[in-house]
Amino acid sequence: MIFFEKSTCFFMAILTLTGFKGGVGKTTSAICIACLLGSDTLLIDSDPNRSATLWARKGKLPFRVCDEKEAPKLLSRNQYKNIIIDTPARPAQDEIESLAKGCDLMILPTSPEPLAIAALAQIASSLPVGTQYRALLTMCPPSPQKDGREALDALQKQGLPVFERLIRRYKVYIKASDLGLPVASVPGSSVAWSDWKELYKELKEYV
Ligand SMILES: Nc1ncnc2c1ncn2[C@@H]1O[C@H](COP(=O)(O)OP(=O)(O)OP(=O)(O)O)[C@@H](O)[C@H]1O
Ligand SMILES: [Mg+2]
């Protein structure tokens, strides 16, 4: 995993997506947020599984994806305004501390299931004091199911910082990664993509 010292860089925002639990939408969220931020965004894929790199393999995403070995050279050109870092699940404690030091906002995606929420609470409590972070509820069953809303209420009651917008569960995400496309380019994605457009309003404070 690669770590950046914020003070040596010239970009506007570094957002890191991480979490203890696997399969909760870290990579999907990293790709969707990068799509929102546009072409002057660099997504650094620091997961050895290279899921974001695979998603980008067809060259159809509107931003660059690189691994941590290529990142220093690309960053030295100072052409990127926003950096997004996608990490593997369950970073070690020393990695969490370095990731926290090197970003402006840590985004902790979680599904609304109790086990995922428990993993979220664990990583939140392991962050260094003063870390700017927000949980992001992903893969929430669409209405009338209330799992997402109930998880949001529970997190807010615990005083955990969390994006108010829920990202709902739809099939277009699997299609988008399979076809190497932005979610918004998959036919029938407008409802799913509307979640990200709403989320962007909350994210704007950081980018
Ligand atoms: N909102 C969503 N609706 C439906 N499926 C989703 C959604 N978000 C992610 N998925 C699917 O869930 C699976 C896991 O998502 P993703 O790879 O983003 O999770 P991850 O946390 O990065 O996993 P890992 O820990 O393995 O890196 C993928 O098949 C993805 O397409
Ligand atoms: Mg991933």
mmCIF file of C-alpha atoms and ligand atoms in Angstrom:
data_model
loop_
_atom_site.group_PDB
_atom_site.id
_atom_site.type_symbol
_atom_site.label_atom_id
_atom_site.label_comp_id
_atom_site.label_asym_id
_atom_site.label_seq_id
_atom_site.Cartn_x
_atom_site.Cartn_y
_atom_site.Cartn_z
ATOM 1 C CA MET A 1 0.000 0.000 0.000
ATOM 2 C CA ILE A 2 1.274 3.514 -0.732
ATOM 3 C CA PHE A 3 0.884 6.489 1.562
ATOM 4 C CA PHE A 4 1.036 10.161 0.627
ATOM 5 C CA GLU A 5 2.085 13.125 2.665
ATOM 6 C CA LYS A 6 -0.611 15.686 1.994
ATOM 7 C CA SER A 7 1.746 18.602 2.571
ATOM 8 C CA THR A 8 3.934 17.683 -0.431
ATOM 9 C CA CYS A 9 1.071 17.680 -2.928
ATOM 10 C CA PHE A 10 -0.781 20.390 -4.838
ATOM 11 C CA PHE A 11 -4.185 18.829 -5.383
ATOM 12 C CA MET A 12 -7.405 19.852 -3.760
ATOM 13 C CA ALA A 13 -8.613 16.718 -2.081
ATOM 14 C CA ILE A 14 -7.501 13.217 -1.252
ATOM 15 C CA LEU A 15 -10.356 10.859 -0.474
ATOM 16 C CA THR A 16 -9.567 7.368 0.787
ATOM 17 C CA LEU A 17 -12.095 4.550 0.733
ATOM 18 C CA THR A 18 -11.423 1.837 3.223
ATOM 19 C CA GLY A 19 -13.021 -0.504 5.723
ATOM 20 C CA PHE A 20 -12.584 -3.708 7.665
ATOM 21 C CA LYS A 21 -15.215 -5.658 5.772
ATOM 22 C CA GLY A 22 -14.863 -7.000 2.237
ATOM 23 C CA GLY A 23 -17.517 -6.671 -0.446
ATOM 24 C CA VAL A 24 -19.280 -3.617 0.975
ATOM 25 C CA GLY A 25 -18.866 -1.358 -2.049
ATOM 26 C CA LYS A 26 -15.480 0.313 -1.492
ATOM 27 C CA THR A 27 -14.339 -0.076 -5.107
ATOM 28 C CA THR A 28 -17.770 0.676 -6.564
ATOM 29 C CA SER A 29 -17.953 3.840 -4.460
ATOM 30 C CA ALA A 30 -14.412 4.847 -5.446
ATOM 31 C CA ILE A 31 -15.295 4.512 -9.140
ATOM 32 C CA CYS A 32 -18.615 6.359 -8.801
ATOM 33 C CA ILE A 33 -17.086 9.218 -6.818
ATOM 34 C CA ALA A 34 -14.266 9.509 -9.373
ATOM 35 C CA CYS A 35 -16.924 9.664 -12.120
ATOM 36 C CA LEU A 36 -18.602 12.520 -10.244
ATOM 37 C CA LEU A 37 -15.320 14.415 -9.905
ATOM 38 C CA GLY A 38 -14.284 13.996 -13.549
ATOM 39 C CA SER A 39 -11.189 13.805 -15.685
ATOM 40 C CA ASP A 40 -8.790 15.652 -13.402
ATOM 41 C CA THR A 41 -9.192 12.860 -10.865
ATOM 42 C CA LEU A 42 -6.660 10.097 -10.336
ATOM 43 C CA LEU A 43 -7.905 6.870 -8.787
ATOM 44 C CA ILE A 44 -5.095 4.964 -7.107
ATOM 45 C CA ASP A 45 -5.886 1.267 -6.887
ATOM 46 C CA SER A 46 -3.982 0.006 -3.882
ATOM 47 C CA ASP A 47 -5.888 -3.274 -3.638
ATOM 48 C CA PRO A 48 -3.780 -6.245 -4.815
ATOM 49 C CA ASN A 49 -7.000 -7.680 -6.303
ATOM 50 C CA ARG A 50 -6.942 -4.704 -8.687
ATOM 51 C CA SER A 51 -10.738 -4.476 -8.957
ATOM 52 C CA ALA A 52 -10.713 -0.790 -9.942
ATOM 53 C CA THR A 53 -7.977 -1.460 -12.519
ATOM 54 C CA LEU A 54 -10.088 -4.274 -13.992
ATOM 55 C CA TRP A 55 -13.128 -1.999 -14.156
ATOM 56 C CA ALA A 56 -10.995 0.549 -16.045
ATOM 57 C CA ARG A 57 -9.372 -1.990 -18.389
ATOM 58 C CA LYS A 58 -11.497 -1.052 -21.428
ATOM 59 C CA GLY A 59 -10.526 2.604 -21.216
ATOM 60 C CA LYS A 60 -14.133 3.763 -20.942
ATOM 61 C CA LEU A 61 -13.956 5.561 -17.609
ATOM 62 C CA PRO A 62 -13.608 9.362 -17.662
ATOM 63 C CA PHE A 63 -10.586 9.395 -15.340
ATOM 64 C CA ARG A 64 -7.245 7.655 -14.925
ATOM 65 C CA VAL A 65 -6.751 4.600 -12.727
ATOM 66 C CA CYS A 66 -3.233 3.562 -11.740
ATOM 67 C CA ASP A 67 -1.569 1.380 -9.165
ATOM 68 C CA GLU A 68 0.574 2.673 -6.336
ATOM 69 C CA LYS A 69 3.802 2.067 -8.275
ATOM 70 C CA GLU A 70 2.764 4.320 -11.156
ATOM 71 C CA ALA A 71 1.182 6.955 -8.931
ATOM 72 C CA PRO A 72 4.295 8.994 -7.956
ATOM 73 C CA LYS A 73 5.191 9.696 -11.602
ATOM 74 C CA LEU A 74 1.628 10.694 -12.526
ATOM 75 C CA LEU A 75 1.303 12.858 -9.415
ATOM 76 C CA SER A 76 4.577 14.644 -10.145
ATOM 77 C CA ARG A 77 2.929 16.179 -13.220
ATOM 78 C CA ASN A 78 0.550 18.117 -10.944
ATOM 79 C CA GLN A 79 -2.342 17.685 -13.331
ATOM 80 C CA TYR A 80 -4.754 16.028 -10.925
ATOM 81 C CA LYS A 81 -7.046 17.998 -8.653
ATOM 82 C CA ASN A 82 -8.580 15.108 -6.798
ATOM 83 C CA ILE A 83 -7.039 11.844 -5.682
ATOM 84 C CA ILE A 84 -9.108 8.848 -4.719
ATOM 85 C CA ILE A 85 -7.480 5.869 -3.052
ATOM 86 C CA ASP A 86 -9.202 2.482 -3.060
ATOM 87 C CA THR A 87 -7.813 0.083 -0.469
ATOM 88 C CA PRO A 88 -8.212 -3.620 0.232
ATOM 89 C CA ALA A 89 -10.427 -4.694 3.130
ATOM 90 C CA ARG A 90 -9.040 -4.860 6.658
ATOM 91 C CA PRO A 91 -5.968 -2.627 6.582
ATOM 92 C CA ALA A 92 -3.613 -3.187 9.506
ATOM 93 C CA GLN A 93 -3.597 -0.605 12.313
ATOM 94 C CA ASP A 94 -0.365 1.043 11.124
ATOM 95 C CA GLU A 95 -1.805 1.258 7.598
ATOM 96 C CA ILE A 96 -5.009 2.851 8.914
ATOM 97 C CA GLU A 97 -2.956 5.473 10.708
ATOM 98 C CA SER A 98 -0.895 6.267 7.601
ATOM 99 C CA LEU A 99 -3.966 6.348 5.372
ATOM 100 C CA ALA A 100 -5.696 8.703 7.806
ATOM 101 C CA LYS A 101 -2.670 11.006 7.925
ATOM 102 C CA GLY A 102 -2.450 11.101 4.138
ATOM 103 C CA CYS A 103 -6.017 12.012 3.221
ATOM 104 C CA ASP A 104 -8.522 14.812 3.671
ATOM 105 C CA LEU A 105 -11.483 12.535 4.122
ATOM 106 C CA MET A 106 -11.751 8.859 4.843
ATOM 107 C CA ILE A 107 -14.914 7.360 3.409
ATOM 108 C CA LEU A 108 -16.046 4.141 5.064
ATOM 109 C CA PRO A 109 -18.554 2.345 2.845
ATOM 110 C CA THR A 110 -20.792 -0.186 4.578
ATOM 111 C CA SER A 111 -23.850 -2.183 3.687
ATOM 112 C CA PRO A 112 -26.701 -1.916 6.206
ATOM 113 C CA GLU A 113 -26.286 -5.493 7.523
ATOM 114 C CA PRO A 114 -25.508 -5.753 11.243
ATOM 115 C CA LEU A 115 -22.142 -7.485 10.638
ATOM 116 C CA ALA A 116 -21.035 -4.748 8.271
ATOM 117 C CA ILE A 117 -22.175 -2.053 10.699
ATOM 118 C CA ALA A 118 -20.218 -3.783 13.478
ATOM 119 C CA ALA A 119 -17.097 -3.753 11.266
ATOM 120 C CA LEU A 120 -17.696 -0.059 10.567
ATOM 121 C CA ALA A 121 -17.885 0.722 14.284
ATOM 122 C CA GLN A 122 -14.610 -1.168 14.775
ATOM 123 C CA ILE A 123 -12.673 0.734 12.110
ATOM 124 C CA ALA A 124 -14.169 4.046 13.214
ATOM 125 C CA SER A 125 -12.901 3.446 16.731
ATOM 126 C CA SER A 126 -9.442 2.531 15.438
ATOM 127 C CA LEU A 127 -8.971 5.823 13.544
ATOM 128 C CA PRO A 128 -6.515 8.306 15.021
ATOM 129 C CA VAL A 129 -8.178 11.112 16.976
ATOM 130 C CA GLY A 130 -9.059 13.996 14.682
ATOM 131 C CA THR A 131 -9.420 11.912 11.498
ATOM 132 C CA GLN A 132 -12.011 13.378 9.163
ATOM 133 C CA TYR A 133 -14.221 10.498 8.163
ATOM 134 C CA ARG A 134 -17.751 9.652 7.096
ATOM 135 C CA ALA A 135 -19.562 6.377 6.725
ATOM 136 C CA LEU A 136 -21.396 5.744 3.461
ATOM 137 C CA LEU A 137 -24.329 3.342 3.432
ATOM 138 C CA THR A 138 -24.208 1.339 0.201
ATOM 139 C CA MET A 139 -26.116 -1.604 -1.258
ATOM 140 C CA CYS A 140 -29.258 -0.581 0.629
ATOM 141 C CA PRO A 141 -32.345 -2.517 -0.455
ATOM 142 C CA PRO A 142 -34.651 -0.056 -2.259
ATOM 143 C CA SER A 143 -37.948 1.093 -0.748
ATOM 144 C CA PRO A 144 -40.226 -0.206 0.750
ATOM 145 C CA GLN A 145 -37.435 -2.015 2.607
ATOM 146 C CA LYS A 146 -36.140 0.127 5.431
ATOM 147 C CA ASP A 147 -32.766 -1.470 6.192
ATOM 148 C CA GLY A 148 -30.781 1.503 4.910
ATOM 149 C CA ARG A 149 -32.869 4.124 6.713
ATOM 150 C CA GLU A 150 -32.757 2.144 9.970
ATOM 151 C CA ALA A 151 -28.972 1.732 9.717
ATOM 152 C CA LEU A 152 -28.614 5.471 9.051
ATOM 153 C CA ASP A 153 -30.724 6.310 12.106
ATOM 154 C CA ALA A 154 -28.716 3.907 14.271
ATOM 155 C CA LEU A 155 -25.380 5.373 13.118
ATOM 156 C CA GLN A 156 -26.594 8.912 13.686
ATOM 157 C CA LYS A 157 -27.804 7.980 17.178
ATOM 158 C CA GLN A 158 -24.326 6.618 17.930
ATOM 159 C CA GLY A 159 -22.906 9.963 16.810
ATOM 160 C CA LEU A 160 -20.996 8.480 13.872
ATOM 161 C CA PRO A 161 -20.514 10.895 10.966
ATOM 162 C CA VAL A 162 -22.425 9.459 8.009
ATOM 163 C CA PHE A 163 -23.550 10.708 4.598
ATOM 164 C CA GLU A 164 -27.315 11.186 4.673
ATOM 165 C CA ARG A 165 -27.733 9.899 1.153
ATOM 166 C CA LEU A 166 -28.175 6.136 0.931
ATOM 167 C CA ILE A 167 -26.761 4.289 -2.079
ATOM 168 C CA ARG A 168 -29.355 1.758 -3.108
ATOM 169 C CA ARG A 169 -28.806 -1.750 -4.390
ATOM 170 C CA TYR A 170 -29.392 -2.208 -8.128
ATOM 171 C CA LYS A 171 -28.167 -4.614 -10.783
ATOM 172 C CA VAL A 172 -26.643 -1.858 -12.925
ATOM 173 C CA TYR A 173 -23.518 -1.827 -10.740
ATOM 174 C CA ILE A 174 -22.582 -5.365 -11.701
ATOM 175 C CA LYS A 175 -23.276 -4.565 -15.361
ATOM 176 C CA ALA A 176 -21.181 -1.396 -15.207
ATOM 177 C CA SER A 177 -18.113 -3.166 -13.792
ATOM 178 C CA ASP A 178 -18.537 -6.054 -16.214
ATOM 179 C CA LEU A 179 -18.732 -3.723 -19.229
ATOM 180 C CA GLY A 180 -16.023 -1.394 -17.888
ATOM 181 C CA LEU A 181 -18.423 1.553 -18.017
ATOM 182 C CA PRO A 182 -19.377 4.399 -15.702
ATOM 183 C CA VAL A 183 -22.623 3.469 -13.932
ATOM 184 C CA ALA A 184 -24.361 6.431 -15.593
ATOM 185 C CA SER A 185 -23.592 4.964 -19.048
ATOM 186 C CA VAL A 186 -25.448 1.719 -18.417
ATOM 187 C CA PRO A 187 -28.980 1.772 -19.843
ATOM 188 C CA GLY A 188 -31.560 1.949 -17.061
ATOM 189 C CA SER A 189 -29.129 3.448 -14.553
ATOM 190 C CA SER A 190 -30.799 6.824 -13.988
ATOM 191 C CA VAL A 191 -32.385 5.936 -10.640
ATOM 192 C CA ALA A 192 -29.173 4.327 -9.352
ATOM 193 C CA TRP A 193 -27.064 7.240 -10.572
ATOM 194 C CA SER A 194 -29.410 9.769 -8.929
ATOM 195 C CA ASP A 195 -28.098 8.520 -5.564
ATOM 196 C CA TRP A 196 -24.577 9.627 -6.497
ATOM 197 C CA LYS A 197 -25.731 12.974 -7.834
ATOM 198 C CA GLU A 198 -27.382 13.604 -4.473
ATOM 199 C CA LEU A 199 -24.323 12.360 -2.596
ATOM 200 C CA TYR A 200 -22.189 14.837 -4.534
ATOM 201 C CA LYS A 201 -24.013 17.695 -2.787
ATOM 202 C CA GLU A 202 -22.716 16.384 0.551
ATOM 203 C CA LEU A 203 -19.272 15.594 -0.846
ATOM 204 C CA LYS A 204 -18.777 19.101 -2.245
ATOM 205 C CA GLU A 205 -17.675 20.372 1.130
ATOM 206 C CA TYR A 206 -14.493 18.277 0.785
ATOM 207 C CA VAL A 207 -13.564 18.604 -2.921
HETATM 208 N N1 LIG B 1 -25.131 -0.316 -4.799
HETATM 209 C C1 LIG B 1 -24.909 -1.550 -5.242
HETATM 210 N N2 LIG B 1 -25.934 -2.313 -5.730
HETATM 211 C C2 LIG B 1 -25.728 -3.567 -6.172
HETATM 212 N N3 LIG B 1 -24.532 -4.168 -6.204
HETATM 213 C C3 LIG B 1 -23.472 -3.471 -5.722
HETATM 214 C C4 LIG B 1 -23.603 -2.132 -5.229
HETATM 215 N N4 LIG B 1 -22.365 -1.723 -4.834
HETATM 216 C C5 LIG B 1 -21.527 -2.740 -5.081
HETATM 217 N N5 LIG B 1 -22.176 -3.793 -5.614
HETATM 218 C C6 LIG B 1 -21.635 -5.094 -6.001
HETATM 219 O O1 LIG B 1 -21.179 -5.747 -4.815
HETATM 220 C C7 LIG B 1 -19.948 -6.422 -5.054
HETATM 221 C C8 LIG B 1 -18.867 -5.888 -4.107
HETATM 222 O O2 LIG B 1 -18.651 -4.511 -4.401
HETATM 223 P P1 LIG B 1 -17.191 -3.868 -4.361
HETATM 224 O O3 LIG B 1 -16.246 -4.707 -5.156
HETATM 225 O O4 LIG B 1 -17.338 -2.447 -4.719
HETATM 226 O O5 LIG B 1 -16.877 -4.043 -2.823
HETATM 227 P P2 LIG B 1 -15.462 -3.874 -2.082
HETATM 228 O O6 LIG B 1 -15.784 -3.416 -0.705
HETATM 229 O O7 LIG B 1 -14.556 -3.042 -2.879
HETATM 230 O O8 LIG B 1 -14.949 -5.381 -2.068
HETATM 231 P P3 LIG B 1 -13.451 -5.877 -1.664
HETATM 232 O O9 LIG B 1 -13.388 -5.815 -0.182
HETATM 233 O O10 LIG B 1 -13.426 -7.281 -2.200
HETATM 234 O O11 LIG B 1 -12.480 -4.964 -2.323
HETATM 235 C C9 LIG B 1 -19.634 -6.197 -6.532
HETATM 236 O O12 LIG B 1 -20.119 -7.293 -7.269
HETATM 237 C C10 LIG B 1 -20.419 -4.949 -6.894
HETATM 238 O O13 LIG B 1 -20.798 -4.905 -8.251
HETATM 239 MG MG MG B 2 -12.621 -3.432 -3.596
#
